[in-house]
mmCIF file of C-alpha atoms in Angstrom:
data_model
loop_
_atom_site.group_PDB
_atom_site.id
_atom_site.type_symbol
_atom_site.label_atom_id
_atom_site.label_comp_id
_atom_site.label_asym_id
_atom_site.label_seq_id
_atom_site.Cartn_x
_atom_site.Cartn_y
_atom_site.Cartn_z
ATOM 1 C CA UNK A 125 -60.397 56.322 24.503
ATOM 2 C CA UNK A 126 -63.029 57.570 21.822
ATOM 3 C CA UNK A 127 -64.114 54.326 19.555
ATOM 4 C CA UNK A 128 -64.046 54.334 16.387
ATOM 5 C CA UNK A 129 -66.082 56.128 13.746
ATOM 6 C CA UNK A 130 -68.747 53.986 12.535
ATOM 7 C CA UNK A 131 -68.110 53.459 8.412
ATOM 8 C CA UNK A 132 -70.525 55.686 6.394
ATOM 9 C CA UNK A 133 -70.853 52.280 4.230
ATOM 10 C CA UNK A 134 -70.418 48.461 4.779
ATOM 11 C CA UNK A 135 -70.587 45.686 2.465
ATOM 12 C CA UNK A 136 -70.551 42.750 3.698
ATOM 13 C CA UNK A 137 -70.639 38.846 1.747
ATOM 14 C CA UNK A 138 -72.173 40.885 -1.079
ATOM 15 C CA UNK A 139 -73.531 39.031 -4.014
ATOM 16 C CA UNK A 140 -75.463 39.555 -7.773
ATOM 17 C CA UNK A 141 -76.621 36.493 -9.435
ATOM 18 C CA UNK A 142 -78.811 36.628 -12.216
ATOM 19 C CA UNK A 143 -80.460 33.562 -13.901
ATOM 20 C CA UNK A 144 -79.796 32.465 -17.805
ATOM 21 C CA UNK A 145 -82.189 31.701 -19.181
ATOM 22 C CA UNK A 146 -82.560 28.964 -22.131
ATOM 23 C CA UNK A 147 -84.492 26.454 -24.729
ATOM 24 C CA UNK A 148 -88.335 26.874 -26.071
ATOM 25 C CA UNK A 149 -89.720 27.631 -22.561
ATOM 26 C CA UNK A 150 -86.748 30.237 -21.536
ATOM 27 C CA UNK A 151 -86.437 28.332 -18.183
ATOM 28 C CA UNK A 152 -83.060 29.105 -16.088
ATOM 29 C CA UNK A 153 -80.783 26.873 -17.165
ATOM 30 C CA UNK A 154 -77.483 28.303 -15.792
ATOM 31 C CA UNK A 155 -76.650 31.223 -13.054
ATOM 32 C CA UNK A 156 -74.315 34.288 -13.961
ATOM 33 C CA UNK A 157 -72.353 35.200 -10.468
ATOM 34 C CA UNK A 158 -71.880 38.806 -11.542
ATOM 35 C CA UNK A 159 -71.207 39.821 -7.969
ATOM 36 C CA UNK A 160 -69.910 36.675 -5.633
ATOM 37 C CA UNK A 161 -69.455 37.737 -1.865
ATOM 38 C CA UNK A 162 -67.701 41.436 -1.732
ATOM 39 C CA UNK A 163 -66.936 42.983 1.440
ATOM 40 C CA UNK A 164 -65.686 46.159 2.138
ATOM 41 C CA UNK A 165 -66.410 49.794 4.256
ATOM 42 C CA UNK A 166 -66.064 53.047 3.335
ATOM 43 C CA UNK A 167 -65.403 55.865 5.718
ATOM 44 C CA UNK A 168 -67.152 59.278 5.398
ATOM 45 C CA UNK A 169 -65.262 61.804 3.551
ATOM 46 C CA UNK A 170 -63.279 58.807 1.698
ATOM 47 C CA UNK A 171 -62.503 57.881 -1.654
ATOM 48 C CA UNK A 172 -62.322 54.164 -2.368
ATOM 49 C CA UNK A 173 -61.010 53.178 -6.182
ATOM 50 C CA UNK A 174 -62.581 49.870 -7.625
ATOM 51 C CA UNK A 175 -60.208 48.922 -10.568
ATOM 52 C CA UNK A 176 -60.656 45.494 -12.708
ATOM 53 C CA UNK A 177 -61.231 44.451 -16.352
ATOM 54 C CA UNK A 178 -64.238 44.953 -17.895
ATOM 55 C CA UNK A 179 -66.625 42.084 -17.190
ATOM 56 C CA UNK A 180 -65.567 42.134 -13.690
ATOM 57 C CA UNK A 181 -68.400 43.263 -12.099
ATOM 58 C CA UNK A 182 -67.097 46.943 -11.331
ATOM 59 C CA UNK A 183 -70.863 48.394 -12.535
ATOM 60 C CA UNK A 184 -72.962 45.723 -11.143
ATOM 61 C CA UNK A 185 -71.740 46.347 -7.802
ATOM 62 C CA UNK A 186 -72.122 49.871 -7.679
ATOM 63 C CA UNK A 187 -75.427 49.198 -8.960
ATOM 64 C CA UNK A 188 -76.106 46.969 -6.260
ATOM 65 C CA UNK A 189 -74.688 49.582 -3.784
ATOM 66 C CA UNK A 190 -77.406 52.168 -4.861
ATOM 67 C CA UNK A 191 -80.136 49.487 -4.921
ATOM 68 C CA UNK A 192 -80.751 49.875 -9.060
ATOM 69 C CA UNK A 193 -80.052 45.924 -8.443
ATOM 70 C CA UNK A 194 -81.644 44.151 -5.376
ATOM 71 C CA UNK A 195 -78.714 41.704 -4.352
ATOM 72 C CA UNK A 196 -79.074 38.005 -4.171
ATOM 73 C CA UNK A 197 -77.414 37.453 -0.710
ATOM 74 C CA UNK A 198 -75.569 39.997 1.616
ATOM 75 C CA UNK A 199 -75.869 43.233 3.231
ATOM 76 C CA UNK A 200 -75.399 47.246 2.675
ATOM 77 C CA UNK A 201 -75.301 49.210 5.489
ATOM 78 C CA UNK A 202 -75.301 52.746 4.262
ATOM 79 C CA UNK A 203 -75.566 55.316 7.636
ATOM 80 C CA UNK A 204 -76.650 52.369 9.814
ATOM 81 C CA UNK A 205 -79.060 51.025 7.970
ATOM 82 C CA UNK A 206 -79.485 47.625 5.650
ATOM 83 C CA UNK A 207 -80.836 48.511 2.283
ATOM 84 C CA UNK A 208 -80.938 45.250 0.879
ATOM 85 C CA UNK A 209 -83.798 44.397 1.831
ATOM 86 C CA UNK A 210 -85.649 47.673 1.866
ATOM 87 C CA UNK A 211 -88.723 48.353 -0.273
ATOM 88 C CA UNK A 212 -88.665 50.888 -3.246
ATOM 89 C CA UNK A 213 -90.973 52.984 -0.702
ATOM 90 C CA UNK A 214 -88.530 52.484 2.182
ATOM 91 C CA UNK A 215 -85.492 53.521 0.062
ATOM 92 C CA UNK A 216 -86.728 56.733 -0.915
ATOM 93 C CA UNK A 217 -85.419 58.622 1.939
ATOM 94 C CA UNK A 218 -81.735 56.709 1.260
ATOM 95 C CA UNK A 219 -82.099 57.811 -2.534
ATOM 96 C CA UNK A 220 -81.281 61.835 -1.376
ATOM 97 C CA UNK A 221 -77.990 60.786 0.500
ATOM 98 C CA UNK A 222 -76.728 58.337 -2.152
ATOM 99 C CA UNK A 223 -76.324 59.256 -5.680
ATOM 100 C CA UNK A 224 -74.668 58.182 -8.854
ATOM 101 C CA UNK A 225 -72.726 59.292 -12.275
ATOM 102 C CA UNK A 226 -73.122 57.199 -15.175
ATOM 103 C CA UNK A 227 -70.343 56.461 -17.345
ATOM 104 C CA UNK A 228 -71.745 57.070 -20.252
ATOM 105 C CA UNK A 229 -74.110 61.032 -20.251
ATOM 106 C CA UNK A 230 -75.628 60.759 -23.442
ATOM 107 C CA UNK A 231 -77.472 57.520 -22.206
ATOM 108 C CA UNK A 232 -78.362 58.579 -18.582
ATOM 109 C CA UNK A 233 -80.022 61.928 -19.875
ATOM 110 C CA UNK A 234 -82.977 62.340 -21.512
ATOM 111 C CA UNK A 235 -82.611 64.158 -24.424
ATOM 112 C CA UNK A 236 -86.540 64.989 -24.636
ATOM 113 C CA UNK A 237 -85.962 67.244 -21.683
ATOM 114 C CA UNK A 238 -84.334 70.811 -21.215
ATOM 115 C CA UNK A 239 -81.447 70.164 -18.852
ATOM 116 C CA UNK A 240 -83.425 72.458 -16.282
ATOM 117 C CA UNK A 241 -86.191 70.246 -16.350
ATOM 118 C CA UNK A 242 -83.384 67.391 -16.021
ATOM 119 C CA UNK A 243 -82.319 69.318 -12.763
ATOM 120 C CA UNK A 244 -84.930 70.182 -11.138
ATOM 121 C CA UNK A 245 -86.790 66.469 -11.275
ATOM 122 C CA UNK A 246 -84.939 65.242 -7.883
ATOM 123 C CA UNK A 247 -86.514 68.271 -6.098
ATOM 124 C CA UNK A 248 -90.172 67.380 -7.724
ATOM 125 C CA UNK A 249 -90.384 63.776 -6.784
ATOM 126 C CA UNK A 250 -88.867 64.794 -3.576
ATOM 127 C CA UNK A 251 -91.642 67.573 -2.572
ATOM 128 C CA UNK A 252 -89.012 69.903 -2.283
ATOM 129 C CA UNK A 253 -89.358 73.363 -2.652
ATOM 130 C CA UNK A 254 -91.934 75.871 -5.132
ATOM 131 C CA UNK A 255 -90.985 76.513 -8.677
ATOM 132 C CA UNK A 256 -88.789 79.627 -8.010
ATOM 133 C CA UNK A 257 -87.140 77.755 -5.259
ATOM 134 C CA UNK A 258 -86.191 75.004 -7.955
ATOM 135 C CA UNK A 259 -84.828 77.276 -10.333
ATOM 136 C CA UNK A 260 -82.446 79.044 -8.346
ATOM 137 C CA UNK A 261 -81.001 75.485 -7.132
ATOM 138 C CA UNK A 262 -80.578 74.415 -10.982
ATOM 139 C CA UNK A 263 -79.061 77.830 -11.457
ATOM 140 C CA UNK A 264 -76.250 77.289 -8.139
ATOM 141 C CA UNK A 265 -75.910 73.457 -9.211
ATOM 142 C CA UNK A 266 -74.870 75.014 -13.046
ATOM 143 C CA UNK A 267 -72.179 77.378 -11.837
ATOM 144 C CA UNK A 268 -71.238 74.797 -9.392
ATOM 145 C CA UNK A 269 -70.176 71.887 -12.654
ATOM 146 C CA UNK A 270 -68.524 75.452 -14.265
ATOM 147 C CA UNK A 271 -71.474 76.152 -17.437
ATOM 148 C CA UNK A 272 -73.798 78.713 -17.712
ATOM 149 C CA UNK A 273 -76.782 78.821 -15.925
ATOM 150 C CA UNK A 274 -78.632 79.571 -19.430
ATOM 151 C CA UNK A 275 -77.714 76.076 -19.853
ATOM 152 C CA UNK A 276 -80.955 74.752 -18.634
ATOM 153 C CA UNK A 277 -83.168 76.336 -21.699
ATOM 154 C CA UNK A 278 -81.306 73.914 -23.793
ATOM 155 C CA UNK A 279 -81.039 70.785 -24.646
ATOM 156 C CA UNK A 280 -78.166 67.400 -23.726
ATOM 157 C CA UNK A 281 -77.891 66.719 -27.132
ATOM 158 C CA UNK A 282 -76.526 70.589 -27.844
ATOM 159 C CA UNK A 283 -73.741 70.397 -25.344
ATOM 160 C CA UNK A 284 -70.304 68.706 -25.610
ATOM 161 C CA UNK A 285 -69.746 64.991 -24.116
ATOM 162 C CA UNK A 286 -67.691 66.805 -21.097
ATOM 163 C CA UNK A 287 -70.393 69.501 -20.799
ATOM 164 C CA UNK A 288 -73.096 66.549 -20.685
ATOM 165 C CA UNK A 289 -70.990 64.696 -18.055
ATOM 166 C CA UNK A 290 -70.765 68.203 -16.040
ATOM 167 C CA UNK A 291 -75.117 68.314 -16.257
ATOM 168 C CA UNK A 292 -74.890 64.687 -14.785
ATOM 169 C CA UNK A 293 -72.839 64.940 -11.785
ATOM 170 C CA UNK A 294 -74.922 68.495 -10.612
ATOM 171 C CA UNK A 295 -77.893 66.470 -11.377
ATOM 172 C CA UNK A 296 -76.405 63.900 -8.989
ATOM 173 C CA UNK A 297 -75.406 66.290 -6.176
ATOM 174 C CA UNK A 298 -78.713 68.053 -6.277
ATOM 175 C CA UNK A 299 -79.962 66.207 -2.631
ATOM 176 C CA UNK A 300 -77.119 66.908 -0.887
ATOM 177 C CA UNK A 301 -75.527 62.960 -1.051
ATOM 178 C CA UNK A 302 -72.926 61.680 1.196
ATOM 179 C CA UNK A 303 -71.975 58.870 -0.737
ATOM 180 C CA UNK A 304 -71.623 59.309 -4.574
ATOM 181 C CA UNK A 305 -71.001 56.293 -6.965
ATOM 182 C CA UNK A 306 -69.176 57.194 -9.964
ATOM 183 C CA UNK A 307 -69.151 54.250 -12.386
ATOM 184 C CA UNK A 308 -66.311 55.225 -14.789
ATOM 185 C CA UNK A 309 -67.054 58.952 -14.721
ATOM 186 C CA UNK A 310 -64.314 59.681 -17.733
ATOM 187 C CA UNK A 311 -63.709 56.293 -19.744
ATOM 188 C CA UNK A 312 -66.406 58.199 -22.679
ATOM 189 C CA UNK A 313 -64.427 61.385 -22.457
ATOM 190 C CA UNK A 314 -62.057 62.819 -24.500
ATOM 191 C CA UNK A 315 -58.519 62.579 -23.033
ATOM 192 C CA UNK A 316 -58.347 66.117 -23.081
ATOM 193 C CA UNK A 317 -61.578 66.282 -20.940
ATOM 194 C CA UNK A 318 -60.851 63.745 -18.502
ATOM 195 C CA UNK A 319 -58.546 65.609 -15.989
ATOM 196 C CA UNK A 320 -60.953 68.644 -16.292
ATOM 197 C CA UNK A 321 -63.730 66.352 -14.998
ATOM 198 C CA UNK A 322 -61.479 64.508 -12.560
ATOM 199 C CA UNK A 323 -60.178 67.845 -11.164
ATOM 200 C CA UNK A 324 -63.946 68.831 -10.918
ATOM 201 C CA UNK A 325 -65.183 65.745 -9.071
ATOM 202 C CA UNK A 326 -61.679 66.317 -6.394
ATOM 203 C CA UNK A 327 -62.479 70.019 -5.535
ATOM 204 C CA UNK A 328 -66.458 69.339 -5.220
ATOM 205 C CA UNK A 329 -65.561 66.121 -2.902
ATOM 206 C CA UNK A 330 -63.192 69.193 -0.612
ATOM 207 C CA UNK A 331 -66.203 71.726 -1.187
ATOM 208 C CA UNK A 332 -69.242 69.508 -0.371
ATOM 209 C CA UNK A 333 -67.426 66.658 2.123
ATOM 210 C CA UNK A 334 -68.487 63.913 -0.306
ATOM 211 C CA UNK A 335 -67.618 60.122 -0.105
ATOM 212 C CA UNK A 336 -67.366 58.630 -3.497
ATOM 213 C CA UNK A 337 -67.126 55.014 -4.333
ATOM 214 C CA UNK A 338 -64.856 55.589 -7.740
ATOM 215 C CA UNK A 339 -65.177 52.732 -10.426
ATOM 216 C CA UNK A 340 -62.379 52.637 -13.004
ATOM 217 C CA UNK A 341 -60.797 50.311 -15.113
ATOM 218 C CA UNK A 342 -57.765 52.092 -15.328
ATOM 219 C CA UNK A 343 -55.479 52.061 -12.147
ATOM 220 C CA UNK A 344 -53.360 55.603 -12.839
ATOM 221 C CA UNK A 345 -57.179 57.697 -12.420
ATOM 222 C CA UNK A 346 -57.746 55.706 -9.651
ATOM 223 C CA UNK A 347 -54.506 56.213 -7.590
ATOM 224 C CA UNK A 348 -54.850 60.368 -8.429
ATOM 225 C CA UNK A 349 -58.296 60.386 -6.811
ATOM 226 C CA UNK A 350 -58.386 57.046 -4.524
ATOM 227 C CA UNK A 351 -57.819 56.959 -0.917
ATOM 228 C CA UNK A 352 -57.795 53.190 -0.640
ATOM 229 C CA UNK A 353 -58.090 51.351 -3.639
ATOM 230 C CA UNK A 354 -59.712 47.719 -4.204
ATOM 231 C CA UNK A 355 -58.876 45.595 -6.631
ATOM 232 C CA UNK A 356 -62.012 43.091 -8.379
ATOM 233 C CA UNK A 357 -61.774 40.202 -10.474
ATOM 234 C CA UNK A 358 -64.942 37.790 -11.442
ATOM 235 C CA UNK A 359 -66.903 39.152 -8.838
ATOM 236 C CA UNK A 360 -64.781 39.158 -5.699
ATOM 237 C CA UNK A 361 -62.244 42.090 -4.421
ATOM 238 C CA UNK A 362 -58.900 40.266 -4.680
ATOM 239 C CA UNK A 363 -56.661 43.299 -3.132
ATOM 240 C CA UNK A 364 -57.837 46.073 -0.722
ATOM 241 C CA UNK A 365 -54.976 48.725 0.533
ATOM 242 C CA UNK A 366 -53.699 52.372 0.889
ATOM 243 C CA UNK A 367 -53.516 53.636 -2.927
ATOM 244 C CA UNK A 368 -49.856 54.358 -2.216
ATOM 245 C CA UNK A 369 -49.376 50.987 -1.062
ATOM 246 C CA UNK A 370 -51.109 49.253 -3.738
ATOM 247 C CA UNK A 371 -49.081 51.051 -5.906
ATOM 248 C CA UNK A 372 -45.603 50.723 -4.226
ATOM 249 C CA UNK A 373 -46.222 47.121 -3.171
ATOM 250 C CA UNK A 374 -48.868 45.021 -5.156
ATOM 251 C CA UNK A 375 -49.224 41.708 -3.249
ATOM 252 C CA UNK A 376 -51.422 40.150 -6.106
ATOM 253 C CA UNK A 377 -50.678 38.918 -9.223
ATOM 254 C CA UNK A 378 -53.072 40.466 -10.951
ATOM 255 C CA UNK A 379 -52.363 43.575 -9.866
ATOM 256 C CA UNK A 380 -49.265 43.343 -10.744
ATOM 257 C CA UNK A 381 -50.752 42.904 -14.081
ATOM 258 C CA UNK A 382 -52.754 45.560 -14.209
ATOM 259 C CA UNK A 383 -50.048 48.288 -13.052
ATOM 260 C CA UNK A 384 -47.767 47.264 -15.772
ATOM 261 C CA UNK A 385 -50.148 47.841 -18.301
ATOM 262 C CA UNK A 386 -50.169 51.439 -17.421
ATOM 263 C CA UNK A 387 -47.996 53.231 -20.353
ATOM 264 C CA UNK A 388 -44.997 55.313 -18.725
ATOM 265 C CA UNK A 389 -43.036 58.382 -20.968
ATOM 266 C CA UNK A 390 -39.794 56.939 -19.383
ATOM 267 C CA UNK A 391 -37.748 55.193 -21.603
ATOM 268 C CA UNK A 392 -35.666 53.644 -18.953
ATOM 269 C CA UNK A 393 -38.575 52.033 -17.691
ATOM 270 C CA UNK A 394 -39.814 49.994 -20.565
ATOM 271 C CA UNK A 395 -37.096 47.897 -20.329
ATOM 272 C CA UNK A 396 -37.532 46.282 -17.070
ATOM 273 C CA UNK A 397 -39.413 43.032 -17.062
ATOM 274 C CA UNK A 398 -43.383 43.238 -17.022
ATOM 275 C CA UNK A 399 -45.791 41.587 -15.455
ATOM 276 C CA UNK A 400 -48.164 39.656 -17.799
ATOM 277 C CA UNK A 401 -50.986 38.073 -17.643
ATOM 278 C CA UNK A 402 -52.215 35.536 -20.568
ATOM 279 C CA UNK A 403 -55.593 34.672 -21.536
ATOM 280 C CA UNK A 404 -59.238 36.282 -21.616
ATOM 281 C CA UNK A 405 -61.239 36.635 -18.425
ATOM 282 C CA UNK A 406 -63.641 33.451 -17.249
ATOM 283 C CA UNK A 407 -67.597 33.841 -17.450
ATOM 284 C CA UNK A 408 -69.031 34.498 -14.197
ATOM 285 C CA UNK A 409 -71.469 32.017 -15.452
ATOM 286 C CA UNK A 410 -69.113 29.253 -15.577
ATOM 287 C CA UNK A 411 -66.296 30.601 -12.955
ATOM 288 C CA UNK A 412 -63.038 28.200 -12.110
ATOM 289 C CA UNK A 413 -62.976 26.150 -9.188
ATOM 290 C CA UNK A 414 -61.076 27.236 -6.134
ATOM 291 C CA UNK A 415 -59.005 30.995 -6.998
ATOM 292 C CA UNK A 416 -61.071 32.433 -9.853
ATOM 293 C CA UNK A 417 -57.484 33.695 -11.111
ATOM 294 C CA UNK A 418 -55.576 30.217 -11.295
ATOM 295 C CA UNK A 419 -55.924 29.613 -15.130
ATOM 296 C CA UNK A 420 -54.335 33.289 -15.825
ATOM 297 C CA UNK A 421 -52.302 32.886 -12.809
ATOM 298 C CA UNK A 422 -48.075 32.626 -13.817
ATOM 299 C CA UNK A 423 -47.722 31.316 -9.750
ATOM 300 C CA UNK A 424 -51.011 28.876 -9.852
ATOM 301 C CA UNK A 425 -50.416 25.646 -7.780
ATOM 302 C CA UNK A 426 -53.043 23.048 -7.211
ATOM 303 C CA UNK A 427 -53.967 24.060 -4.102
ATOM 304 C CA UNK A 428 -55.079 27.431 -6.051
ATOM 305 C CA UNK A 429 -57.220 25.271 -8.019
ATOM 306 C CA UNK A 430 -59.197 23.715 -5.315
ATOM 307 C CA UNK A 431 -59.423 26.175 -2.605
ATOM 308 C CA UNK A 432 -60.485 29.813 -2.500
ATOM 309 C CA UNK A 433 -58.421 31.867 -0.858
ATOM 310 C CA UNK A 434 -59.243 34.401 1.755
ATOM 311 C CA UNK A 435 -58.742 37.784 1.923
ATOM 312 C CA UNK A 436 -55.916 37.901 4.518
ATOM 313 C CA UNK A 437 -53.768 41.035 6.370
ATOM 314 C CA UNK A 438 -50.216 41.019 4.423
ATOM 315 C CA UNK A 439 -49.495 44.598 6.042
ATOM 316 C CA UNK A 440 -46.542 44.685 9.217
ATOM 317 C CA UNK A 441 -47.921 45.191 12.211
ATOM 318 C CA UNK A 442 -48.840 49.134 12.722
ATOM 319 C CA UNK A 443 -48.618 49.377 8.715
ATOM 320 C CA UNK A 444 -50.725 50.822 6.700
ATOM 321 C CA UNK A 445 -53.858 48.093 6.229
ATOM 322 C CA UNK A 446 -53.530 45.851 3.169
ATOM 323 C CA UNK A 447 -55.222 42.678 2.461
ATOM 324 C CA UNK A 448 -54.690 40.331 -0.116
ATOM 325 C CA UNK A 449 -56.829 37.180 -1.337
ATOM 326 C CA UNK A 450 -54.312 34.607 -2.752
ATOM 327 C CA UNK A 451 -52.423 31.253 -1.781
ATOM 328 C CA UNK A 452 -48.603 32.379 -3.289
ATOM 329 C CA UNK A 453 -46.710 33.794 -0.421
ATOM 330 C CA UNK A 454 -45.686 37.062 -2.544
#
């Protein structure tokens, strides 16, 4: 029997804390636990969906991922290796087969540069190629987003916000990643843009055999382009399944939550009963005791209060895998 295929990426007992600082002498006074032990793989070729509220940690955990952030405490194996605790010189090599989209393109490109200067940077600090060699690439990596290849004689601030998102995802892909990070690719587009750039980021994961690691806050994009989907809240994943198994049969509260927020055109629907949630989410610098979700939590008990509950297997056995971190037997 073959064994299994390594995961392209592993996470494990991941954690981002950064100090507050306070008073005259702006000495730490408190700690903000923006990331507080996440663990998950990734397989190649995969898409996993991280969903939660804003303030959950979504962004500083892909940022951790790609090493912008040097974790506190944990591990990232990305294609066998541990790049938590590499140097900036030691990541370099890492830096060509992991990549990431910005949510927002109008801050992630600089607007002093032609967007063929934009393009071609990976390929300079990388020793890649001569000048001709350079331009042809931004030319293929143009047509390959759908614009023009005159494009890079001009300028991000003279293109639309879904033509500037288009220039950061080929600037992304320029190395040849295996893994790309996209931290809420769409939530500054348009509506009318969004499923262009969705459909965009789909057929280039088919084309290229990408992996992407797709941070959303809304869970209808994430099932249409997730594999597996993971569910965060205050810094920990609090559901990890199948997307069509999250979807059919959320185990956790607040996911529960968060799928009956999505709107639905069916009238029929609207009048079953929802699944609410009350309340605003906790700091991360002053988190709950025991299950971060108890105080929003319609099913808290006291247990939930003093004990943190473990992700645990919920699936039957030779289901489909889906674990779930809470105490209520849902």
């Amino acid at each position: 029997m073959a064994e299994p295929e390594s995961p392209l990426l592993e996470v494990r007992n991941l954690k981002t804390h950064f100090p507050v600082k306070g008073g005259v002498f702006l000495r730490s006074v408190a700690t903000s636990k923006a990331v507080d032990g996440v663990t998950f793989s990734l397989r190649a070729g995969e898409t996993l969906g991280l969903v939660g509220e804003s303030g959950c940690g979504k962004s500083t955990l892909g940022k951790t991922i790609a090493r912008l952030i040097r974790p506190t405490e944990g591990s990232v194996h990305f294609e066998g290796r541990n790049l938590a605790p590499l140097s900036r010189k030691e990541l370099k090599p890492f830096r060509r087969r992991l990549q990431m989209i910005f949510q927002d393109p109008t801050e992630s490109l600089n607007s002093r540069h032609t967007v063929g200067e934009l393009l071609a940077e990976p390929f300079v600090i990388h020793g890649i190629g001569t000048s001709a060699d350079r331009g042809r690439r931004v030319s293929e990596l143009l047509a390959k987003v759908g614009l023009d290849p005159e494009a890079a004689r001009r300028y991000p601030f003279e293109f639309s916000g879904g033509q500037r998102q288009r220039i950061g995802i080929a600037r992304a892909l320029a190395l040849n990643p295996s893994l790309v990070i996209c931290d809420e690719p769409v939530s500054a587009l348009d509506v009318s843009i969004q499923s262009q750039v969705l459909n965009l980021i789909l057929d280039l994961q088919r084309e290229l055999g990408l992996s992407y690691l797709f941070i959303a806050h809304n869970l209808a994009i994430v099932k249409h382009v997730s594999d597996r989907i993971a569910v965060m809240y205050l810094g920990r994943i609090v559901e990890l399944g199948e997307a069509e198994e999250i979807h059919a049969n959320p185990r956790h509260p607040y996911t529960r939550a968060l799928l009956a927020a999505i709107p639905t055109p069916d009238p029929s629907a609207r009048k079953r009963v929802r699944a609410t949630i009350t309340g605003d989410l906790p700091s991360p610098i002053n988190p709950p005791s025991g299950c971060p979700f108890h105080p929003r939590c319609p099913h808290a008990t006291e247990r939930c209060s003093t004990e943190v509950p473990a992700l645990r297997e919920t699936a039957p056995p030779g289901g489909a895998s889906h674990t779930v971190s809470c105490h209520y037997d849902l």
